[in-house]
Short mmCIF file of C-alpha atoms and ligand atoms in Angstrom, two decimals:
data_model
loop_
_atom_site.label_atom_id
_atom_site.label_comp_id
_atom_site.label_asym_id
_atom_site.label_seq_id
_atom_site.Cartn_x
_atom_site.Cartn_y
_atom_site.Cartn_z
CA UNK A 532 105.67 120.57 74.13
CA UNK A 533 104.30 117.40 74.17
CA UNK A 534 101.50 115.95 76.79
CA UNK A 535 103.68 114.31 79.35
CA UNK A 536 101.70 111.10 80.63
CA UNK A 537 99.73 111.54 84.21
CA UNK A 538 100.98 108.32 86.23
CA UNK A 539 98.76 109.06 89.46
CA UNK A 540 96.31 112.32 90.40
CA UNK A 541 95.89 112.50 94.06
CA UNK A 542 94.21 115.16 96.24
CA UNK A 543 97.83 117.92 96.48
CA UNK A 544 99.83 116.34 93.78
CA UNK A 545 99.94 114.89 90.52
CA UNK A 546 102.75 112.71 89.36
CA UNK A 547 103.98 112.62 86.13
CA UNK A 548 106.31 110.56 84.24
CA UNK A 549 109.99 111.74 84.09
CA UNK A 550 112.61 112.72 81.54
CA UNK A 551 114.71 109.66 82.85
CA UNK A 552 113.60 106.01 83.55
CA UNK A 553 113.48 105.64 87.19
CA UNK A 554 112.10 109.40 87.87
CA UNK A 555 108.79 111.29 88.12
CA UNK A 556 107.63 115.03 87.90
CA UNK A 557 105.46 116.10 91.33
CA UNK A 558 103.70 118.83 90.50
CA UNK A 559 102.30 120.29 94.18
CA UNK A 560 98.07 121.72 93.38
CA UNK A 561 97.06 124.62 95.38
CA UNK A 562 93.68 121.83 96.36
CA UNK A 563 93.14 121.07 99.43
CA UNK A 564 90.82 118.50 100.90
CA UNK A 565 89.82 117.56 104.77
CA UNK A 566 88.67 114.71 106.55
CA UNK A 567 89.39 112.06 104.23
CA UNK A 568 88.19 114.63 101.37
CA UNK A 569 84.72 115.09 102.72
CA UNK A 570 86.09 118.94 103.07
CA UNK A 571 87.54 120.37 99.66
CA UNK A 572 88.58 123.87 98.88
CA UNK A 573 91.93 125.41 97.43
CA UNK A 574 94.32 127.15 98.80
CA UNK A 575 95.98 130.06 96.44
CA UNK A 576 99.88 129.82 96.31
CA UNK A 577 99.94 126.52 98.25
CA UNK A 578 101.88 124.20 95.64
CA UNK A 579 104.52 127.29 94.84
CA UNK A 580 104.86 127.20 98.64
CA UNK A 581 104.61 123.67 99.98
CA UNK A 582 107.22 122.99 96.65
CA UNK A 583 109.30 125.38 97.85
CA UNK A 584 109.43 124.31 101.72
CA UNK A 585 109.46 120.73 101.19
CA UNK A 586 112.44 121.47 98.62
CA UNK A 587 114.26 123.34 101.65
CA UNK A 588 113.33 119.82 104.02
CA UNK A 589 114.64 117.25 101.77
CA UNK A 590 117.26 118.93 101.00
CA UNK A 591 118.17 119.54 104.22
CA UNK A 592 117.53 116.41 105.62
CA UNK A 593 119.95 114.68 102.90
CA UNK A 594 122.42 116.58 104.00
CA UNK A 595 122.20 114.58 107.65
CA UNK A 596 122.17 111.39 105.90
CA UNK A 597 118.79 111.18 105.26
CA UNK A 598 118.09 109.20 101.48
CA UNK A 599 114.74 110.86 100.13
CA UNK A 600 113.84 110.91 96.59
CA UNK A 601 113.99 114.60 96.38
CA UNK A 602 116.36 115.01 93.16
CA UNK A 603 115.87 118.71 92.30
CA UNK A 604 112.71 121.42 91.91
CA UNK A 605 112.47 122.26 88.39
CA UNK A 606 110.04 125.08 88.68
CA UNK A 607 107.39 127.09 90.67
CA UNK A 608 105.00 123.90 91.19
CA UNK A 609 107.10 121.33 90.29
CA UNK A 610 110.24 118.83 91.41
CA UNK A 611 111.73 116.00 89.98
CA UNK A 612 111.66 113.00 92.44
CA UNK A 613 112.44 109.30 92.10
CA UNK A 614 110.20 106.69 90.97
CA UNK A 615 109.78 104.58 94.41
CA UNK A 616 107.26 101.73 95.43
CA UNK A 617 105.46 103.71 98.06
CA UNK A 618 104.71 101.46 101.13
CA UNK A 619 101.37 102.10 101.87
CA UNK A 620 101.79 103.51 105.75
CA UNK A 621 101.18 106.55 106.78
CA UNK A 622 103.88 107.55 109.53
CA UNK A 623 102.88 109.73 111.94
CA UNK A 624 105.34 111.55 114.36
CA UNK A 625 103.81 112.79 117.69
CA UNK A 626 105.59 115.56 119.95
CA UNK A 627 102.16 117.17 121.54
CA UNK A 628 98.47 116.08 121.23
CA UNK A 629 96.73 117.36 118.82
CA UNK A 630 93.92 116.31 116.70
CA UNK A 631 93.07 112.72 116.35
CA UNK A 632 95.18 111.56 119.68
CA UNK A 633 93.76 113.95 121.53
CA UNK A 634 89.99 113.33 120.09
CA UNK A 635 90.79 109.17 120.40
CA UNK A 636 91.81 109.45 124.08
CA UNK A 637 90.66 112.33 125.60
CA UNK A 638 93.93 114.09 126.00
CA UNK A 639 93.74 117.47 126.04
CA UNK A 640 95.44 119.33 122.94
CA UNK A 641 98.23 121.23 123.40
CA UNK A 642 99.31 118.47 126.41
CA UNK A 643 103.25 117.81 125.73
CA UNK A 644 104.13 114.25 125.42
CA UNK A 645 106.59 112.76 127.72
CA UNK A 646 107.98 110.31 124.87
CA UNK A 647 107.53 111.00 121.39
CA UNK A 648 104.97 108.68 119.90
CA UNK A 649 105.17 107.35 116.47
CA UNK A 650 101.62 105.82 114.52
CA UNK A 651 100.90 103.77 111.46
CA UNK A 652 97.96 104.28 109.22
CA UNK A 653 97.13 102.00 106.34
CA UNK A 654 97.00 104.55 103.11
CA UNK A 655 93.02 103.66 102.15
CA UNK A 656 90.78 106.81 101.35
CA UNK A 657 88.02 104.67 100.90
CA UNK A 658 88.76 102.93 104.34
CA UNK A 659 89.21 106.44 105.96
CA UNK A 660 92.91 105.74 106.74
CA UNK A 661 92.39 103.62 109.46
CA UNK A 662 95.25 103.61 112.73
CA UNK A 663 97.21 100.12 112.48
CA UNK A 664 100.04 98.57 114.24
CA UNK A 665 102.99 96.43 113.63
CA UNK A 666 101.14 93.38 113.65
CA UNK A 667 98.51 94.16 110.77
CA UNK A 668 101.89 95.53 108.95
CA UNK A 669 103.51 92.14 109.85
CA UNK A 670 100.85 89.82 109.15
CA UNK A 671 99.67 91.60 105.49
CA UNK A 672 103.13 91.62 104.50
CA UNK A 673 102.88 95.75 103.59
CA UNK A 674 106.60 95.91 104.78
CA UNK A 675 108.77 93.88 106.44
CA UNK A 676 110.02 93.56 109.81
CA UNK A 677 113.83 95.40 108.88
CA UNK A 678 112.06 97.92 106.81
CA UNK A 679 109.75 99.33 109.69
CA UNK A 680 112.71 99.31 111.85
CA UNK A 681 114.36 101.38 108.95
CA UNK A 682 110.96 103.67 108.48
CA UNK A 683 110.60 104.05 112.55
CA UNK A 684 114.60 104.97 113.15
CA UNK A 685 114.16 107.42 109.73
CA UNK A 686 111.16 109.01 111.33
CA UNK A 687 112.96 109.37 114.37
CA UNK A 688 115.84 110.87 113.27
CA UNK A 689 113.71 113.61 110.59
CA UNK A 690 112.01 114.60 113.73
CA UNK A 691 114.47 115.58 116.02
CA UNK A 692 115.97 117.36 113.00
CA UNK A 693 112.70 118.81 112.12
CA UNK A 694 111.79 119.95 116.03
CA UNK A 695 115.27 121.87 115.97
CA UNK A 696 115.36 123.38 112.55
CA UNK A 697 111.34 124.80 113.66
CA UNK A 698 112.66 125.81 117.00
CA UNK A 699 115.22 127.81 115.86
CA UNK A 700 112.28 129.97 113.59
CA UNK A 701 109.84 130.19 117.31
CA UNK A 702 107.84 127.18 115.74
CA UNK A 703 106.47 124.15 117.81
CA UNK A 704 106.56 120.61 115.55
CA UNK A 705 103.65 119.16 117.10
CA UNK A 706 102.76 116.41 114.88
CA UNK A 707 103.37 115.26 111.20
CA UNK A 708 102.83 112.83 108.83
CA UNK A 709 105.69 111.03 106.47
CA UNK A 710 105.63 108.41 103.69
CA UNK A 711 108.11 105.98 102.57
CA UNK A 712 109.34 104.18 99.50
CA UNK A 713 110.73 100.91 98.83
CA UNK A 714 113.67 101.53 95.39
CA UNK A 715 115.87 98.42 93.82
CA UNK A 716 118.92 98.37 93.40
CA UNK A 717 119.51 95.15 91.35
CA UNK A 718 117.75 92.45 94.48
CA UNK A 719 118.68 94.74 97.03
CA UNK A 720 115.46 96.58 98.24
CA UNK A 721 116.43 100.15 100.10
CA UNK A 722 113.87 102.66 101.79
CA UNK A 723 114.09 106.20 101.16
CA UNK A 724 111.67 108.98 102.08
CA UNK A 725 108.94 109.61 99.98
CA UNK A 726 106.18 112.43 99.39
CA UNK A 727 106.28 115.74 100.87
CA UNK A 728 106.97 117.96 104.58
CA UNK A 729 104.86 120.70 104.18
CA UNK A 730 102.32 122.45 106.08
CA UNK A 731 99.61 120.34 104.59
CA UNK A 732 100.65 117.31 106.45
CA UNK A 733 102.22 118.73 109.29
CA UNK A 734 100.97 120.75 113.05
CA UNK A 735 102.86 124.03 113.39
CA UNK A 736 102.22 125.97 116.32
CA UNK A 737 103.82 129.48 117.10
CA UNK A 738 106.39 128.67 119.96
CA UNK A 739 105.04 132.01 121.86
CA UNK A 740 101.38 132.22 120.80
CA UNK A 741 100.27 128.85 119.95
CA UNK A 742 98.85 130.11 117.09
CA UNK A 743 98.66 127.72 114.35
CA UNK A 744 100.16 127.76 110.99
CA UNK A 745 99.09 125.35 108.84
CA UNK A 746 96.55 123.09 107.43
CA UNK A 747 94.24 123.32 110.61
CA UNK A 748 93.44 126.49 109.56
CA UNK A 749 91.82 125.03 106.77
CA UNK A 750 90.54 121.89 108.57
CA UNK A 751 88.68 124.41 111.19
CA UNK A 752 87.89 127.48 109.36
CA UNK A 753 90.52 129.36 111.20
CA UNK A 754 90.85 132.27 107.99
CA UNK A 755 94.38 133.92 107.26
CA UNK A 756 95.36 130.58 105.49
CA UNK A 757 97.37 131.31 102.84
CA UNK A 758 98.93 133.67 105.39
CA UNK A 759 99.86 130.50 107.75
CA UNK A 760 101.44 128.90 104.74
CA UNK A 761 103.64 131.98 103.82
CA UNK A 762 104.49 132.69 107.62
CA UNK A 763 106.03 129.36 107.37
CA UNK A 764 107.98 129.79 104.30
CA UNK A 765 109.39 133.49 105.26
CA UNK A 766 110.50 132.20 108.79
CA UNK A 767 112.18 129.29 106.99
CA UNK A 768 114.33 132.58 104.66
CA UNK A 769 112.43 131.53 101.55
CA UNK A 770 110.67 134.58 100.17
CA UNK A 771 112.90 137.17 98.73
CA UNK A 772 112.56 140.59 101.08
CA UNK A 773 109.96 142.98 100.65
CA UNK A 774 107.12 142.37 98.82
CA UNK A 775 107.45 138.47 98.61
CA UNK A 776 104.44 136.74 98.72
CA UNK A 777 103.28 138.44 95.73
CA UNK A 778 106.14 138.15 94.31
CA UNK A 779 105.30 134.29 94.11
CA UNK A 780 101.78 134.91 93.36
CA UNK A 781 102.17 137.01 90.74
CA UNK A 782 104.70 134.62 89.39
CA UNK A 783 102.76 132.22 88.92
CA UNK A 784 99.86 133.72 87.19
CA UNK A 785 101.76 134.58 84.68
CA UNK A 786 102.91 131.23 84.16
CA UNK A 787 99.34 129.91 84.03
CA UNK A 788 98.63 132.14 81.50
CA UNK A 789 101.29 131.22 79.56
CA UNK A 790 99.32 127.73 79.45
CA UNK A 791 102.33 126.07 81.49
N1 UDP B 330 98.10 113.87 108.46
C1 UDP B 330 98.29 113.92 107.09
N2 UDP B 330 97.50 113.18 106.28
C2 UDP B 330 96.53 112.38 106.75
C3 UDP B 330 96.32 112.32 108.14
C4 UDP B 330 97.11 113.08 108.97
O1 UDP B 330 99.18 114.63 106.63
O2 UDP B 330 95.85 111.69 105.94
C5 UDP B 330 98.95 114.67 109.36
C6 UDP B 330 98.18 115.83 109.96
O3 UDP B 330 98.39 117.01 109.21
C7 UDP B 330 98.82 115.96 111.32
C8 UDP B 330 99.30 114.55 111.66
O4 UDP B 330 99.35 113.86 110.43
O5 UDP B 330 99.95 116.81 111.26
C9 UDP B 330 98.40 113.83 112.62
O6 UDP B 330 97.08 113.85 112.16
P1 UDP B 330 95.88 113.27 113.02
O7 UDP B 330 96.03 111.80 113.16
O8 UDP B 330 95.77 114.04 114.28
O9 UDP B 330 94.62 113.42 112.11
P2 UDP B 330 93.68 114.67 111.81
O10 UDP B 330 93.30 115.26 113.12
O11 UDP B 330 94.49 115.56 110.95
O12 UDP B 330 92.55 114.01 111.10
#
């Protein structure tokens, strides 16, 4: 088969071209990095997972209305996706503090919010993602005024979806991170949802235990982290019964021998 081309490597995907004008390959890495990528290791199974879940999310979210540019996954570490113009935000969606709230103002973690808060970061590794608002968004013209109401009514709306569907599977949504895209259709600029829901870029605490399950584990050294990611996936019904997560593992080593 020939090389497809690589249009952009980053640090849990790489995104190639697609069959179709208009459309990309995400193929989901089992790396993971930490603290703007001062802390690298790899997770083993983690793109076959996070594929797999954020498959499930999009897919689910479209169904309440929600435009992303999921299309379809088209195997174990890949989906096909369309090409957007990715506005270069980070969205974060806050239900408890956690993390970087809780470290910037002393709130202890854990503490549930009485409003749900929703952050902007400019996407800059080398600037360390730094925490903007909707004046630097405004005044460097990264998106305009009707597209962060869009973004912020989007986000909104994914998270109360998101808090119920991880409810429903004794799960706690604490925090998470989205991404957005700007797609044409002739002048007519439309934003859809972009990236990836996974538990790379989201807090998941067990309702009951608090335990976490998900990147943190990484982040802190917490062990059992493939286990978090997999915990996640089987509550959400996507591992076959029985002796699943190998079932996924194994899969996929044979496909990497294969050379695909
Ligand atoms: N997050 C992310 N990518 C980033 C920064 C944050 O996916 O570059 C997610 C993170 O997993 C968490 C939420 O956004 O679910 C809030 O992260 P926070 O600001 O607390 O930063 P952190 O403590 O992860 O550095």
């Amino acid at each position: 088969m020939a090389r497809r081309r690589q249009i952009y490597e980053g640090k849990a995907k790489i995104l190639y071209e697609g069959p179709e004008p208009g459309t990309l390959i995400q193929y989901f890495k089992d790396d993971a990095t930490a603290f703007n990528a001062q802390k690298r290791g790899t997770i083993s199974g983690k793109g076959v997972l996070n594929n797999r879940i954020s498959e499930h999310i999009f897919t689910a979210l479209a169904t309440i209305g929600v435009p992303t540019h999921f299309i379809r996954r088209v195997n174990m570490r890949e989906q096909l996706i369309r090409q957007v113009e990715i506005i270069p935000i980070e969205i974060v969606i806050r239900n408890v503090a956690a993390g970087s709230l809780s470290k910037r103002l002393g709130i202890e973690e854990g503490t549930q919010l009485p409003r749900t808060i929703i952050e902007y970061y400019y996407k800059d590794d080398a600037l360390g993602d730094p925490l903007i608002s909707d004046e630097h968004i405004a005044c460097f013209g990264w998106a305009s005024q009707e597209e962060m109401n869009d973004i912020a009514d989007m986000a909104i709306r994914v998270n109360d979806f998101l808090c119920g569907m991880f409810a429903a599977i004794g799960i706690r949504l604490v925090d998470f991170k989205l991404e957005f895209g700007r797609v044409w259709d002739g002048d007519f600029a439309r934003i859809i949802l972009a990236d990836e829901i996974s538990p790379d870029g989201c807090r998941l605490w067990d309702l009951k235990s608090n335990e976490k399950l998900d990147k943190d584990r990484f982040r802190l050294d917490l062990g059992k982290v493939e286990e978090a990611y997999q915990e996640i996936a089987r509550r959400l019904g996507l591992m076959p019964e029985g002796e699943e997560e190998n079932a996924v593992l194994d899969f996929d080593k044979h496909r990497k021998k294969r050379g695909r």
